[in-house]
Coordinates of C-alpha atoms in Angstrom, one line a residue:
Chain A
M19 CA -160.8 -55.0 -2.6
R20 CA -164.5 -55.8 -2.4
E21 CA -165.2 -53.1 0.2
I22 CA -163.9 -50.3 -1.9
L23 CA -165.5 -51.2 -5.3
G24 CA -168.3 -48.7 -4.7
D25 CA -165.9 -45.8 -4.2
L26 CA -163.7 -46.9 -7.1
D27 CA -166.7 -47.0 -9.3
R28 CA -167.9 -43.6 -8.3
W29 CA -164.4 -42.0 -8.7
R30 CA -163.9 -43.7 -12.1
K31 CA -167.3 -42.4 -13.4
A32 CA -166.4 -38.9 -12.1
G33 CA -163.2 -39.2 -14.3
K34 CA -160.9 -39.0 -11.3
Q35 CA -157.3 -40.4 -11.4
V36 CA -157.1 -43.2 -8.8
A37 CA -154.4 -45.4 -7.4
V38 CA -155.2 -48.7 -5.7
A39 CA -152.9 -50.3 -3.1
R40 CA -153.5 -54.0 -2.3
V41 CA -151.9 -56.2 0.3
V42 CA -150.3 -59.0 -1.7
D43 CA -148.2 -60.6 1.1
V44 CA -147.8 -60.6 4.8
E45 CA -144.9 -61.9 6.9
G46 CA -145.3 -62.5 10.6
S47 CA -148.0 -60.8 12.5
G48 CA -150.0 -58.5 10.2
P49 CA -153.4 -56.9 10.8
R50 CA -154.9 -57.5 7.4
L51 CA -154.8 -60.4 5.0
P52 CA -153.7 -60.4 1.4
G53 CA -156.5 -58.7 -0.6
A54 CA -157.1 -55.9 1.8
A55 CA -157.1 -52.7 -0.2
M56 CA -157.2 -49.0 -0.1
A57 CA -157.5 -46.4 -2.8
V58 CA -156.6 -42.8 -3.2
N59 CA -157.9 -40.4 -5.7
E60 CA -156.2 -37.3 -7.2
D61 CA -157.9 -35.1 -4.6
G62 CA -156.4 -37.1 -1.8
E63 CA -159.7 -38.8 -0.8
V64 CA -159.2 -42.3 0.7
A65 CA -161.2 -45.4 0.7
G66 CA -160.4 -48.7 2.6
S67 CA -157.4 -49.6 4.6
V68 CA -154.4 -52.0 4.4
S69 CA -153.2 -52.1 8.1
G70 CA -154.5 -51.1 11.5
G71 CA -153.9 -47.5 10.6
C72 CA -150.1 -47.8 10.9
V73 CA -149.0 -47.2 7.3
E74 CA -152.1 -45.5 5.7
G75 CA -150.5 -42.1 5.8
A76 CA -147.4 -43.3 3.9
V77 CA -149.6 -45.2 1.4
V78 CA -151.4 -41.9 0.5
T79 CA -148.1 -40.3 -0.3
E80 CA -147.0 -43.3 -2.4
A81 CA -150.3 -43.5 -4.2
L82 CA -150.3 -39.8 -5.1
Q83 CA -146.8 -40.2 -6.6
I84 CA -148.1 -43.2 -8.6
I85 CA -151.1 -41.2 -9.9
E86 CA -148.5 -38.6 -11.1
S87 CA -146.0 -41.0 -12.6
G88 CA -148.3 -43.9 -13.8
D89 CA -145.8 -46.4 -12.3
R90 CA -146.8 -49.6 -10.6
R91 CA -144.7 -51.2 -8.0
I92 CA -144.4 -53.2 -4.8
V93 CA -143.9 -51.2 -1.6
T94 CA -142.9 -52.9 1.6
F95 CA -143.5 -51.8 5.2
G96 CA -141.9 -53.5 8.1
Y97 CA -141.4 -53.1 11.8
S98 CA -140.6 -49.5 12.9
D99 CA -138.1 -50.3 15.7
D100 CA -138.0 -47.6 18.3
E101 CA -138.1 -44.6 16.0
A102 CA -141.3 -43.0 17.1
F103 CA -142.1 -41.4 13.8
A104 CA -140.8 -44.0 11.4
V105 CA -143.5 -45.6 9.2
G106 CA -144.0 -49.2 10.0
L107 CA -146.1 -51.8 11.7
T108 CA -146.1 -51.8 15.5
C109 CA -147.1 -55.5 15.5
G110 CA -143.7 -56.6 14.2
G111 CA -144.9 -58.0 10.8
T112 CA -144.0 -57.0 7.3
I113 CA -146.6 -56.2 4.6
H114 CA -146.0 -56.0 0.9
L115 CA -148.4 -53.7 -1.1
F116 CA -148.8 -53.6 -4.8
I117 CA -149.8 -50.0 -5.8
E118 CA -151.0 -49.2 -9.3
P119 CA -153.2 -46.7 -11.2
L120 CA -156.8 -47.8 -11.7
D121 CA -156.4 -47.7 -15.5
W122 CA -157.9 -51.1 -16.2
Chain B
M1 CA -164.5 -53.3 -25.0
T2 CA -165.8 -53.3 -21.4
A3 CA -163.1 -52.5 -18.9
L4 CA -161.9 -55.4 -16.7
F5 CA -162.9 -53.4 -13.7
E6 CA -166.5 -53.2 -14.8
V7 CA -166.6 -57.0 -15.4
L8 CA -165.0 -57.6 -12.0
R9 CA -167.4 -55.3 -10.2
G10 CA -170.4 -56.8 -12.0
A11 CA -169.4 -60.4 -11.1
I12 CA -168.9 -59.5 -7.4
A13 CA -172.1 -57.6 -7.2
S14 CA -174.1 -60.5 -8.6
E15 CA -172.2 -62.9 -6.2
E16 CA -170.6 -64.8 -9.1
P17 CA -167.2 -66.4 -8.2
V18 CA -164.4 -64.5 -9.9
A19 CA -160.6 -64.3 -9.5
L20 CA -158.3 -61.4 -10.6
A21 CA -154.7 -62.3 -11.4
T22 CA -152.2 -59.4 -11.6
V23 CA -148.5 -59.5 -12.4
V24 CA -146.9 -57.7 -9.5
E25 CA -143.2 -58.4 -10.3
G26 CA -141.4 -59.3 -13.5
P27 CA -142.0 -58.5 -17.2
G28 CA -145.4 -57.1 -17.9
V29 CA -146.0 -55.8 -14.4
G30 CA -149.7 -54.7 -14.1
G31 CA -150.9 -57.3 -16.6
K32 CA -154.3 -58.8 -15.6
L33 CA -156.3 -61.9 -16.2
L34 CA -159.9 -62.2 -15.0
V35 CA -161.0 -65.7 -14.4
R36 CA -164.4 -67.2 -13.9
P37 CA -165.6 -70.8 -13.8
D38 CA -167.0 -72.0 -17.1
Q39 CA -166.0 -68.8 -19.0
E40 CA -163.1 -67.7 -21.2
P41 CA -160.6 -65.7 -19.2
M42 CA -160.4 -62.0 -20.0
G43 CA -157.3 -59.9 -20.4
S44 CA -153.7 -61.2 -20.5
L45 CA -150.5 -61.4 -18.3
G46 CA -148.4 -61.0 -21.5
D47 CA -147.9 -64.6 -22.6
P48 CA -150.5 -67.1 -23.8
D49 CA -148.9 -70.0 -21.9
L50 CA -148.6 -68.0 -18.7
D51 CA -152.2 -67.0 -19.1
R52 CA -153.3 -70.7 -19.5
V53 CA -151.4 -71.9 -16.4
V54 CA -152.5 -69.0 -14.3
A55 CA -156.1 -69.3 -15.3
R56 CA -156.0 -73.0 -14.2
D57 CA -154.3 -72.1 -10.9
A58 CA -156.6 -69.2 -10.3
L59 CA -159.7 -71.5 -10.6
G60 CA -158.1 -73.6 -7.9
E61 CA -157.5 -70.6 -5.6
L62 CA -161.1 -69.5 -6.2
A63 CA -162.5 -72.9 -5.3
A64 CA -160.5 -72.8 -2.1
G65 CA -161.4 -69.2 -1.5
T66 CA -157.6 -68.3 -1.1
T67 CA -155.7 -65.2 -2.1
G68 CA -152.0 -64.9 -2.5
V69 CA -148.8 -64.6 -4.7
R70 CA -147.7 -67.4 -7.0
H71 CA -144.4 -67.5 -9.0
Y72 CA -143.8 -68.7 -12.5
G73 CA -141.4 -68.7 -15.4
T74 CA -142.2 -66.1 -18.2
Q75 CA -144.1 -68.8 -20.0
G76 CA -145.8 -70.2 -16.9
Q77 CA -143.1 -72.7 -15.9
A78 CA -143.5 -74.1 -12.4
N79 CA -140.5 -73.8 -10.0
E80 CA -139.3 -70.6 -11.6
H81 CA -139.4 -67.2 -10.2
D82 CA -139.4 -64.7 -13.1
V83 CA -142.9 -63.5 -12.7
A84 CA -144.9 -62.9 -9.4
V85 CA -148.6 -63.1 -9.9
F86 CA -151.1 -62.0 -7.3
V87 CA -154.3 -64.0 -7.4
E88 CA -157.2 -62.5 -5.6
S89 CA -160.2 -64.7 -5.1
F90 CA -163.7 -63.2 -4.8
A91 CA -165.7 -66.2 -3.6
P92 CA -169.4 -65.5 -3.1
P93 CA -170.2 -64.6 0.5
P94 CA -170.7 -67.5 3.0
Q95 CA -174.3 -68.3 3.8
L96 CA -176.1 -67.9 7.2
L97 CA -179.5 -69.7 7.4
V98 CA -181.5 -68.6 10.4
F99 CA -184.5 -70.8 11.2
G100 CA -187.2 -69.3 13.3
A101 CA -188.5 -65.7 13.1
V102 CA -188.1 -65.0 16.8
D103 CA -186.8 -62.2 19.0
F104 CA -183.2 -63.2 18.5
T105 CA -183.4 -63.6 14.7
G106 CA -183.2 -59.9 13.9
A107 CA -180.0 -59.4 15.9
L108 CA -178.4 -62.5 14.5
A109 CA -179.2 -61.4 10.9
R110 CA -177.6 -58.0 11.7
V111 CA -174.4 -59.4 13.2
G112 CA -174.3 -62.0 10.3
K113 CA -174.3 -59.1 7.8
V114 CA -171.6 -57.3 9.7
L115 CA -169.4 -60.4 9.3
G116 CA -170.2 -60.6 5.5
Y117 CA -172.7 -63.4 5.4
R118 CA -175.5 -63.7 3.0
V119 CA -178.4 -64.1 5.5
T120 CA -181.6 -66.0 4.9
V121 CA -184.4 -66.1 7.5
C122 CA -186.9 -68.9 7.3
D123 CA -190.0 -69.6 9.2
A124 CA -193.2 -71.4 8.3
R125 CA -195.4 -68.8 10.0
E126 CA -196.0 -66.0 7.4
V127 CA -197.2 -63.5 10.1
F128 CA -193.7 -63.5 11.6
A129 CA -191.5 -64.2 8.6
T130 CA -191.7 -60.8 6.9
K131 CA -189.0 -58.6 5.3
A132 CA -190.3 -55.7 7.5
R133 CA -189.3 -57.5 10.7
F134 CA -185.9 -58.5 9.3
P135 CA -184.7 -55.7 7.2
F136 CA -181.1 -56.9 7.4
A137 CA -181.8 -60.3 6.0
D138 CA -181.0 -60.7 2.3
E139 CA -183.9 -63.1 2.0
V140 CA -186.9 -64.0 4.1
V141 CA -188.5 -67.3 3.2
V142 CA -192.0 -68.5 4.4
D143 CA -191.6 -72.3 4.5
W144 CA -190.7 -75.2 6.7
P145 CA -187.0 -75.0 7.3
H146 CA -186.4 -78.7 6.3
R147 CA -188.2 -78.0 3.0
L148 CA -185.9 -75.0 2.4
L149 CA -182.9 -77.2 3.1
E150 CA -184.2 -79.9 0.7
R151 CA -184.0 -77.1 -2.0
V152 CA -180.7 -75.4 -1.1
G153 CA -178.9 -77.9 1.2
D154 CA -176.5 -79.1 -1.5
Q155 CA -175.1 -75.6 -1.9
L156 CA -174.0 -75.5 1.8
G157 CA -170.3 -76.0 2.6
P158 CA -167.7 -75.6 5.3
R159 CA -167.9 -71.8 5.3
D160 CA -171.6 -71.7 5.8
A161 CA -173.8 -71.8 9.0
V162 CA -177.2 -73.0 10.0
C163 CA -178.8 -71.6 13.2
V164 CA -182.0 -73.2 14.4
L165 CA -183.7 -70.7 16.8
T166 CA -187.3 -71.8 16.8
H167 CA -186.9 -74.1 19.9
D168 CA -190.1 -75.8 19.0
P169 CA -189.5 -79.5 18.3
K170 CA -192.1 -79.6 15.6
F171 CA -189.9 -77.3 13.5
D172 CA -186.4 -78.0 15.1
V173 CA -186.3 -81.8 14.7
P174 CA -186.9 -82.0 11.0
A175 CA -184.7 -78.9 10.4
V176 CA -181.7 -80.4 12.3
I177 CA -182.1 -83.7 10.6
A178 CA -182.2 -82.0 7.2
A179 CA -179.1 -79.8 8.1
L180 CA -177.2 -82.9 9.2
R181 CA -177.5 -84.2 5.6
T182 CA -175.6 -81.2 4.3
D183 CA -171.9 -80.3 4.5
V184 CA -172.6 -77.1 6.4
G185 CA -169.7 -76.1 8.6
Y186 CA -171.6 -74.9 11.6
L187 CA -175.0 -76.2 12.9
G188 CA -176.3 -74.7 16.1
A189 CA -179.7 -75.1 17.8
M190 CA -181.0 -72.7 20.5
G191 CA -182.7 -73.7 23.7
S192 CA -182.1 -74.2 27.4
R193 CA -180.3 -77.3 28.6
R194 CA -183.7 -78.9 29.2
T195 CA -184.9 -78.0 25.7
T196 CA -181.6 -79.3 24.3
D197 CA -181.9 -82.6 26.2
D198 CA -185.4 -83.0 25.0
R199 CA -184.5 -82.2 21.4
N200 CA -181.5 -84.6 21.5
R201 CA -183.8 -87.4 22.7
R202 CA -186.3 -86.7 19.9
L203 CA -183.4 -86.6 17.4
R204 CA -182.2 -90.0 18.6
E205 CA -185.7 -91.4 18.3
E206 CA -185.6 -90.3 14.6
G207 CA -182.4 -92.3 14.1
V208 CA -179.8 -89.6 14.6
T209 CA -176.5 -91.1 15.8
D210 CA -174.2 -89.8 18.5
D211 CA -171.6 -88.9 15.9
Q212 CA -174.2 -86.8 14.0
L213 CA -175.4 -85.2 17.3
A214 CA -171.8 -84.2 18.0
R215 CA -172.1 -81.8 15.0
V216 CA -174.9 -79.9 16.7
M217 CA -173.9 -77.0 18.8
G218 CA -176.7 -76.9 21.4
P219 CA -177.3 -74.9 23.6
I220 CA -176.1 -72.6 20.8
G221 CA -173.3 -70.0 21.3
L222 CA -170.2 -69.4 23.4
D223 CA -170.4 -69.0 27.2
L224 CA -170.2 -65.1 27.3
G225 CA -173.0 -64.6 29.7
A226 CA -175.1 -63.1 26.9
R227 CA -178.6 -61.9 27.8
T228 CA -180.0 -59.6 25.2
P229 CA -180.7 -60.6 21.6
E230 CA -177.6 -58.6 20.4
E231 CA -175.3 -60.2 23.0
T232 CA -176.7 -63.6 22.1
A233 CA -176.1 -62.9 18.4
V234 CA -172.4 -62.1 19.2
S235 CA -172.1 -65.3 21.2
I236 CA -173.5 -67.3 18.4
M237 CA -171.4 -65.7 15.6
A238 CA -168.3 -66.0 17.8
E239 CA -169.0 -69.7 18.0
V240 CA -169.4 -69.9 14.2
I241 CA -166.0 -68.2 13.8
A242 CA -164.3 -70.5 16.4
T243 CA -165.8 -73.6 14.7
R244 CA -164.5 -72.5 11.4
T245 CA -161.0 -71.8 12.7
G246 CA -161.0 -74.8 15.0
R247 CA -160.3 -72.8 18.2
Q248 CA -161.5 -73.3 21.7
A249 CA -162.1 -69.5 22.1
P250 CA -160.5 -68.6 25.4
S251 CA -159.5 -65.0 25.9
L252 CA -156.3 -64.2 24.0
R253 CA -154.7 -63.0 27.3
D254 CA -155.1 -66.5 28.7
A255 CA -153.8 -68.3 25.6
A256 CA -150.4 -68.6 24.0
G257 CA -149.4 -68.7 20.4
P258 CA -149.9 -66.6 17.3
I259 CA -152.9 -64.3 17.2
H260 CA -153.8 -65.0 13.6

């Protein structure tokens, strides 16, 4: 989360609604370690990343829903098989993200 | 009351060790506890006993620099799985001490910064050891390297690195001897094979043992065929990484086993 603190702070001060997604667990081969984080603000601006670019698009969608609903939950992404457009990690691992509003 | 986020950001900015525990599954999901050594924890995970147990465990994670999920009972019981708590450690950055304000120093400071190190450049010659020459260094110290180590050596640990680039025995020998007295994880000394042999001979004359010499990576760096200061910096920092992870550093293609 360290790398995105500057963006989080700027968005918070500007009064933006923000959701933060953090990698909490990785099984098998995963590109980023627990603690990797990305954030999305209400305008859809993005900071940071949680994988090698495999799931970031889907995380934006989840994060915008969480900004709307105020929920917090674990979202899991796994291997995407052969389905070319399914969201998943091509490296074969599984990552668990915790996504929550930045209301703390 | 100051928001937890502000306290977290402030602690990280001032390089204070801090851990953030978050309930990610179970009752009170989203609850947070911010833990710092020698200070009262801030926030709550929803139960005072759970807070107490997690605060203790988080200090352990912080000391080890690890981040991950731990499971507890609702009141912090071990071996129960009612609550999943994600503990994220924000340890201060590892340190890279570069001795010698030479051609290679600027590039090494830059690559060190890319890798997240706090970089200190130290040289006794004040004409060369200037912030203007090393804008990427966090600190530029005009002093003899061994004297700097006498002041800060006890702060060095397995994550930290000392690179001796002066290749002048007058500076190198006392610097290497002082670095050997620390727990620094990586100690490298620049120089050709001839310079290295000469330095090793001088170090032995000063009473350095073979076991101690085995800690010194000299000639410094991996065998990448590096020529420019930038390439050499990559070769040195790659060796720092390989030393930390205990790898031999062949190409991934020519090795087997997991990548991470």
